[in-house]
Structures are given as C-alpha cells and as structure tokens.
GROMACS .gro file of C-alpha atoms in nm:
model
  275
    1UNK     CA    1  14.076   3.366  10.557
    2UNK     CA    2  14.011   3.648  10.787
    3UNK     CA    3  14.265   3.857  10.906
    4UNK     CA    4  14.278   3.995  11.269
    5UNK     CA    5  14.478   4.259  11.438
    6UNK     CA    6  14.659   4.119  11.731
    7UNK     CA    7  14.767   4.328  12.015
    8UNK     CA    8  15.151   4.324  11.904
    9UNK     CA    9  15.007   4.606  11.610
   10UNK     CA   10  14.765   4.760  11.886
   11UNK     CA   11  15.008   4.867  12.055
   12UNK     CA   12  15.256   4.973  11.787
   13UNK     CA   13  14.996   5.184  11.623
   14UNK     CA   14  14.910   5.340  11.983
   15UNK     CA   15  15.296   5.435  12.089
   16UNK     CA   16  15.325   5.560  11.757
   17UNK     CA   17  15.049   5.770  11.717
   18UNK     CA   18  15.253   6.018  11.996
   19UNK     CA   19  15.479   6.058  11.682
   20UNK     CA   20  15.208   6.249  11.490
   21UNK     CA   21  15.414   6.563  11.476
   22UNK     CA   22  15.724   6.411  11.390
   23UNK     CA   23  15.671   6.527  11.028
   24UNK     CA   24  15.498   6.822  11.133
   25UNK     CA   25  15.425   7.071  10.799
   26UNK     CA   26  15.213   7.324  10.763
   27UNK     CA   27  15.041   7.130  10.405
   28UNK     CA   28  14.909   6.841  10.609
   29UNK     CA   29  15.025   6.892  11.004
   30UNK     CA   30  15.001   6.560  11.166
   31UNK     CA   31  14.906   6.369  10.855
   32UNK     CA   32  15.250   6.206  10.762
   33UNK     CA   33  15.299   6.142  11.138
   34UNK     CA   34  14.946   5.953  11.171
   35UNK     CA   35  15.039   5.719  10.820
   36UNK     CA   36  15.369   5.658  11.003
   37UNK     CA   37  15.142   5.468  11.292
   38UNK     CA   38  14.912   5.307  11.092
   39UNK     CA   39  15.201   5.127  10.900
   40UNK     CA   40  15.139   4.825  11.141
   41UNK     CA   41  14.797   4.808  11.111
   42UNK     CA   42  14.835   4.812  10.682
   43UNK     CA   43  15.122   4.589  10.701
   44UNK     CA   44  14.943   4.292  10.916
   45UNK     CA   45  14.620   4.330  10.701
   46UNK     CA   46  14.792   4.335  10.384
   47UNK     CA   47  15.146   4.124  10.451
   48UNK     CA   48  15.233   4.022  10.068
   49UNK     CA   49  15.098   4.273   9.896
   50UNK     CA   50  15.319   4.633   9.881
   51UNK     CA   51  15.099   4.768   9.615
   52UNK     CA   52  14.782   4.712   9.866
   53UNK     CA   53  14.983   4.857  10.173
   54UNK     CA   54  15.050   5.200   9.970
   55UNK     CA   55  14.725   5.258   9.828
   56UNK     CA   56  14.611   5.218  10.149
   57UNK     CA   57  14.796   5.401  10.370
   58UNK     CA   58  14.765   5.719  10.103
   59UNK     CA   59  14.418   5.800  10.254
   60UNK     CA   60  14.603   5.874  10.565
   61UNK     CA   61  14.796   6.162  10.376
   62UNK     CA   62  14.524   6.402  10.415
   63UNK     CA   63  14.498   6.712  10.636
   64UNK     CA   64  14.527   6.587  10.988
   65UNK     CA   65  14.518   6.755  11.312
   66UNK     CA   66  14.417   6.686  11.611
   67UNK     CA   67  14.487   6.667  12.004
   68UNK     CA   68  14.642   6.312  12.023
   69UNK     CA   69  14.846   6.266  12.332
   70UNK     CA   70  14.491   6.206  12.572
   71UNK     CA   71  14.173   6.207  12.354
   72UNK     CA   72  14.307   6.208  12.043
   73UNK     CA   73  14.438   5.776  12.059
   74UNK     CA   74  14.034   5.712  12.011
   75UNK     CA   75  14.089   5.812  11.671
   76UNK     CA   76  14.317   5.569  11.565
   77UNK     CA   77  14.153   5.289  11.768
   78UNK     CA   78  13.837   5.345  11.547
   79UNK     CA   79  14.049   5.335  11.209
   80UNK     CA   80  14.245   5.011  11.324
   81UNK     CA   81  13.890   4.835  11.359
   82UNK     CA   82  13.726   4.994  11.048
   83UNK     CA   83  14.058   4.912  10.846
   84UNK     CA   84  14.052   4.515  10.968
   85UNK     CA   85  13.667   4.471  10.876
   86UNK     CA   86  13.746   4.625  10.536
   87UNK     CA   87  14.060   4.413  10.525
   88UNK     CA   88  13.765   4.113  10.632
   89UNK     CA   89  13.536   4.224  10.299
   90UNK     CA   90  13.330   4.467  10.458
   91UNK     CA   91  13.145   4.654  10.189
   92UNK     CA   92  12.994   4.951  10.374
   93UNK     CA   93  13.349   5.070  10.461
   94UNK     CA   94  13.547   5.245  10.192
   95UNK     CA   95  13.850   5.494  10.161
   96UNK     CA   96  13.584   5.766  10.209
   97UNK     CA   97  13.417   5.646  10.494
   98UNK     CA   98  13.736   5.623  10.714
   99UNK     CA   99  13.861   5.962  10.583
  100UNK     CA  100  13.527   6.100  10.624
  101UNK     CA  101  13.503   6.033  10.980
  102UNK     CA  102  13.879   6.101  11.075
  103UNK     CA  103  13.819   6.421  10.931
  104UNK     CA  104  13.467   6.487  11.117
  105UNK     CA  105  13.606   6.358  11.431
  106UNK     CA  106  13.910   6.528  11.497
  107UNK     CA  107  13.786   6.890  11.576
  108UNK     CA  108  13.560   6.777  11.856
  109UNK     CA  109  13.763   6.509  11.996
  110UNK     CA  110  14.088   6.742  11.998
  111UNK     CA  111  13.842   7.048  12.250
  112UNK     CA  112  13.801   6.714  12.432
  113UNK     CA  113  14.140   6.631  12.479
  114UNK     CA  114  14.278   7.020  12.518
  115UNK     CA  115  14.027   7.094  12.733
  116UNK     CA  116  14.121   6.774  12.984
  117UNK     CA  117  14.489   6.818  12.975
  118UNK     CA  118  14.533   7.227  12.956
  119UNK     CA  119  14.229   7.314  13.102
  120UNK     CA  120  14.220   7.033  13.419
  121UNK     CA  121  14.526   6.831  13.439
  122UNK     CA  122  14.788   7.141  13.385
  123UNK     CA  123  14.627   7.357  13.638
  124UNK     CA  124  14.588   7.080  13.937
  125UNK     CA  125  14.899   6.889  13.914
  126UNK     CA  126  15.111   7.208  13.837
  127UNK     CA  127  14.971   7.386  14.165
  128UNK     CA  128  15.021   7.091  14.370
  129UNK     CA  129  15.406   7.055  14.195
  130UNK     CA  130  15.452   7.467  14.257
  131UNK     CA  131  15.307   7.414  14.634
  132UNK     CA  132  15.567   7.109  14.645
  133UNK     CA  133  15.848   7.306  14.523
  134UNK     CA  134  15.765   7.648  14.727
  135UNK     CA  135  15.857   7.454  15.040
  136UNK     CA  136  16.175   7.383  14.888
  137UNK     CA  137  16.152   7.024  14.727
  138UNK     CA  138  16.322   6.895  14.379
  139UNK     CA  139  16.023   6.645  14.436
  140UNK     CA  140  15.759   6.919  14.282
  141UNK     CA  141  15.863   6.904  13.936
  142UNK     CA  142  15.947   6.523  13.966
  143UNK     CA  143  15.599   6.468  14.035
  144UNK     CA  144  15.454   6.639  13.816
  145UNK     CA  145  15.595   6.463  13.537
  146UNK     CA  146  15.553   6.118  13.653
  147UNK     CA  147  15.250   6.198  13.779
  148UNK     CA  148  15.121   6.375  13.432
  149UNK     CA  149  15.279   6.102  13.232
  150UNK     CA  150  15.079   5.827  13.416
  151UNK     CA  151  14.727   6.002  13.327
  152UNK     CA  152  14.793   6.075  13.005
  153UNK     CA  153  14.885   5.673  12.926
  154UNK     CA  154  14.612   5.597  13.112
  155UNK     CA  155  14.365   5.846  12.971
  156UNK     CA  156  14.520   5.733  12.593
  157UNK     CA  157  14.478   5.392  12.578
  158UNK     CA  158  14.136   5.364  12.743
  159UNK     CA  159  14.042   5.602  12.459
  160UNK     CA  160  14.232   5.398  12.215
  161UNK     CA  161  14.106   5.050  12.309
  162UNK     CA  162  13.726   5.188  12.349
  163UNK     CA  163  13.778   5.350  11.948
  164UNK     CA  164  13.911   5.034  11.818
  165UNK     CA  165  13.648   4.775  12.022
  166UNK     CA  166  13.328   4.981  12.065
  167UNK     CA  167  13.345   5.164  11.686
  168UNK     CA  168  13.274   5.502  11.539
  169UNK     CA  169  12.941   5.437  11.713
  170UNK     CA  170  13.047   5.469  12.087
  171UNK     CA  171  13.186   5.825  12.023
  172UNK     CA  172  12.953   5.929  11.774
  173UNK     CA  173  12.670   5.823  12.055
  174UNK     CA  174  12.858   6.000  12.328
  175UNK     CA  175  12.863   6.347  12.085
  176UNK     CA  176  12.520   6.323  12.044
  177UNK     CA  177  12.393   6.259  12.378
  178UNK     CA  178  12.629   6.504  12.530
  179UNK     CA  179  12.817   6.309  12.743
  180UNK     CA  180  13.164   6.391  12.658
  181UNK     CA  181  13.018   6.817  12.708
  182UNK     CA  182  12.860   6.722  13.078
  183UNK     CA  183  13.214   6.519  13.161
  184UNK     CA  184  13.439   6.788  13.050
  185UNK     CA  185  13.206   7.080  13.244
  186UNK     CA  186  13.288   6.884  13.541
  187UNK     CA  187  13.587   6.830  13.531
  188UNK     CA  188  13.639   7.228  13.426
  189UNK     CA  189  13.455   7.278  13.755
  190UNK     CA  190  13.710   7.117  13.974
  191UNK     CA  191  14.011   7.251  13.802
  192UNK     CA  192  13.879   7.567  13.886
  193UNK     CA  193  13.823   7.495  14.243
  194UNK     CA  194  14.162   7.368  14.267
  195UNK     CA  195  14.332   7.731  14.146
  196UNK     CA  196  14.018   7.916  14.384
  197UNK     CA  197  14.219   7.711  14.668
  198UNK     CA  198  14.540   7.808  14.506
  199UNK     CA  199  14.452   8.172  14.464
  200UNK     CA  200  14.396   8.197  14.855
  201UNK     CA  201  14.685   8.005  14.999
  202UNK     CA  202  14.981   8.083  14.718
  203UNK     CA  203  14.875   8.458  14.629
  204UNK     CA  204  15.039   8.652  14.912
  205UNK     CA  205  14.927   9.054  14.973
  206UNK     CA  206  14.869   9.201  15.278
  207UNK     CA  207  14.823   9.567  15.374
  208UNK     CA  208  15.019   9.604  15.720
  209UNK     CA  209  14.821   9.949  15.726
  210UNK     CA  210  14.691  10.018  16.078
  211UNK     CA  211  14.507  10.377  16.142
  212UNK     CA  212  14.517  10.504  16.458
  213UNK     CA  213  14.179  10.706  16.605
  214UNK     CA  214  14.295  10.816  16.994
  215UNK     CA  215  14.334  10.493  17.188
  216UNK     CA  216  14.136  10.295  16.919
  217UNK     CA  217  14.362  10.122  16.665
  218UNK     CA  218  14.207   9.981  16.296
  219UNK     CA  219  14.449   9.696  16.122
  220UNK     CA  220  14.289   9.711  15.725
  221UNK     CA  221  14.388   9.358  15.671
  222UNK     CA  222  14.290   9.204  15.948
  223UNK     CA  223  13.979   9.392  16.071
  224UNK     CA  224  13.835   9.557  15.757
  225UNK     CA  225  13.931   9.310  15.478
  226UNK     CA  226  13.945   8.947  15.610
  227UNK     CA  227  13.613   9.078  15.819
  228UNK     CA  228  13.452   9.130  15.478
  229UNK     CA  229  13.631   8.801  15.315
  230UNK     CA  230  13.897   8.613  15.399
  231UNK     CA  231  14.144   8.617  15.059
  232UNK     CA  232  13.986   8.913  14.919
  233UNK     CA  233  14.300   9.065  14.836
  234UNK     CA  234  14.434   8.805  14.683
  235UNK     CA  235  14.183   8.710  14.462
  236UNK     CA  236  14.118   9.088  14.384
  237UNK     CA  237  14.466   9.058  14.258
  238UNK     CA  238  14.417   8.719  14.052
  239UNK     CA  239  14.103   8.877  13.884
  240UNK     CA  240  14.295   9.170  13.776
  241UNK     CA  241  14.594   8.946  13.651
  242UNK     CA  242  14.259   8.783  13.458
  243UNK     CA  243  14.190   9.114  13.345
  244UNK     CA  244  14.496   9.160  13.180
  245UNK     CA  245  14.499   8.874  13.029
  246UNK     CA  246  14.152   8.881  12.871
  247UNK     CA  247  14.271   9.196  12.718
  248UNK     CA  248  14.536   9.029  12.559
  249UNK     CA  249  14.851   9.209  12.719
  250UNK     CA  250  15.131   9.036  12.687
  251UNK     CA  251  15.273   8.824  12.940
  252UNK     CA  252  15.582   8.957  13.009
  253UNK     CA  253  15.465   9.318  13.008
  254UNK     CA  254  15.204   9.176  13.298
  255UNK     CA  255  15.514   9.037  13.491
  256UNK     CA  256  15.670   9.338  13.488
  257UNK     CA  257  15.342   9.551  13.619
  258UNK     CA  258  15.320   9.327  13.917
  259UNK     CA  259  15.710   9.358  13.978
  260UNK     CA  260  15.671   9.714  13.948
  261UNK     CA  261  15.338   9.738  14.165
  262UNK     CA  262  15.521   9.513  14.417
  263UNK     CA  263  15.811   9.679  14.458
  264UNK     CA  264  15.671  10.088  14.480
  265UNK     CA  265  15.376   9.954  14.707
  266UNK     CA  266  15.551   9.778  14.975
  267UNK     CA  267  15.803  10.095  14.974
  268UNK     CA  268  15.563  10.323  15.020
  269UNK     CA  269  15.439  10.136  15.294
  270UNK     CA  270  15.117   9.969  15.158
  271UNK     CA  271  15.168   9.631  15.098
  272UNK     CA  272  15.331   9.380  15.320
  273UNK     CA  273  15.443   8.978  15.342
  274UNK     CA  274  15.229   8.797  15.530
  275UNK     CA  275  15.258   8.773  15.921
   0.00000   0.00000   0.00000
C-alpha cells in the first residue's frame, strides 16, 4: 500500500526545521536539530515499525550545516519527497543518495540563503526601520521585525514546497544553469542601491567653512563640494568607514575614530550639522 506524506507532516517538518540549532555542537552542528524535524516525516512512513524509524533517521546524524531560516527549508523539502518514494519501494534511492545530496547541497544553498537575508533583506529593511526610528517612531523596529518575519516565511516555504514537489532536479537544474547566481547578483544590486540612497540622506557632514577673498565670499560645501557632487562628503566618509573595515579593524575601535574625528573637527571649526 503506498504511503503518502500529507500536509499535517509538511508542515511539522518545515516549523521544525527552524530548530536546527537547538542541539547545536561543534561534532555535527545542525545535524541533531535537522533528525529532530524529520521525525514526522520517518514516523508517518514507517508508523509500526520503531526499529525502521531509527535506522532511518541515523543518516540524518551526519555533519550538517547550513543556512536554513530562508534557503535552507528546500533542503528538507527534497528529503521529505526522496524519503516517501523510498518509503514507496523506490530502488534508485538509498541512505547514500539522500546523504549524498544533503551533504552536496548545503554549501551552495546556505551562500544562497546568507547572501538574500544578510546581504539584501538586512540592509533594506534595517535602513528603512533606522530612517523610521530617526524621526522618532517605536514603529521602526516594530516593522522591521514583522516585516522581516513575513519574508523569511514566505521565502521558506516556497523553497520548501518547490524541494519536496519539484525534486533534487529543480535545484540541481537551477545550479547548473545559473539561475540562482544571476537572481542573487540582482538582488545584491538593489541592496546596494538602497544603502547608496542611505549613504546620502542618513550620513550627515558638512563643512560650514566659508573663505572670504575682498567682497567675494566661497561656502566649501555648498559651492565647491555639492558643485562637484552632491553627497560627496558623505560617501567619502562611508568609503573610508569601508576602508576600515576591509582592513579588518575592529568595530568598536572604528566607532571610537569617528567619535573622536567628530568631536575635534567640529571644534576646530571644520565640520558642521547640516543647515
């Protein structure tokens, strides 16, 4: 009699698979947490039969670690369907096979799912939350979470139901053909426009400087800077912060050099706050 997965152990194995570092070690990483979800899945293939349900979820033991709270769900979608036809008496899928491509999988598919949430997600929402809370709103942070929280379900159970009803063959043909590459570069491109615009509206220097030749007056912001570029400054600034950072200095010793900067530069008369 064939067995088949119904969407009560879907959805079980997806909620749990944002466990996967609930028995976090540094042996297997997520490897305990990822059995944990696919308990389910074992349990509704194999119902009567412990023995069957152990051996099978001890594949799931091995080193495991991967980005699994946007990508990362495909994985488990594709092992849910590859575990039911194997549960069904398909030959060509054995222990190895679904180890084999959990392993194989989960270093591409976790750049995938870093690069959309720290790379795009982090930097647009948490400007617009900053630009929310600058103006004095509890709102900013609010929406950032709810906001966050609703496109990383989203993003995680698209991923999750297109692994466990299109296969390993819908990701493995989107690696080849370089889809997922050409998505992410895209999306990289407008996270980047979104701190540009960030850069020149939240990065505030100024030089109030104004030199003085007879009756002719010269303002440097104004008439020598913003003539050459509007946000110069500021994004002279940012790429120095960049700078920094690319070198590796630590983060706190970077706050304190544009404290320090700040603070001797605008006493001595060189920097400003915005008019």
């Amino acid at each position: 009699m064939e067995v088949k997965l119904t969407k009560k152990e879907l959805l079980k194995n997806y909620a749990l698979t944002y466990s996967s570092e609930s028995c976090y070690n540094y042996e297997r990483l997520q490897a305990l947490g990822q059995a944990n979800a696919m308990v389910p899945v074992i349990r509704k293939l194999y119902p009567n039969d412990k023995e069957r349900q152990v051996k099978e979820l001890k594949k799931y033991f091995v080193f495991y670690n991967t980005e699994f709270s946007f990508a990362g769900t495909v994985i488990p979608g594709i092992a849910s369907a590859m575990e039911e036809q194997r549960a069904n008496g398909a030959e060509d899928i054995t222990e190895d096979s679904i180890t084999s491509l959990r392993t194989g999988l989960m270093g591409p598919i976790a750049g995938i799912g870093d690069t959309v949430s720290q790379g795009i997600l982090y930097p647009i929402l948490g400007g617009i939350a900053c630009s929310i809370a600058i103006e004095g709103s509890f709102v900013g942070p609010i929406f950032f979470e709810i906001v966050y929280k609703i496109c990383m379900i989203a993003c995680s159970w698209t991923m999750y139901r297109l692994g466990y009803q299109k296969g390993k063959s819908f990701i493995l043909t989107m690696l080849r053909e370089g889809t997922i590459n050409r998505l992410t570069e895209i999306f990289s491109m407008v996270g980047l426009m979104v701190v540009g615009c960030m850069t020149a509206s939240r990065v505030n220097v100024t030089i109030p400087t104004v030199l003085k030749f007879s009756e002719t007056e010269l303002a440097i912001q104004s008439q020598v800077l913003d003539a050459l570029m509007p946000g110069l400054l500021p994004l002279g600034v940012t790429l120095f912060v960049y700078w920094l950072v690319r070198k590796k200095v630590n983060i706190n010793i970077i706050i304190l050099i544009i404290f320090a900067a700040g603070i001797l530069l605008s006493y001595a008369g060189i920097l400003g706050l915005p008019s």
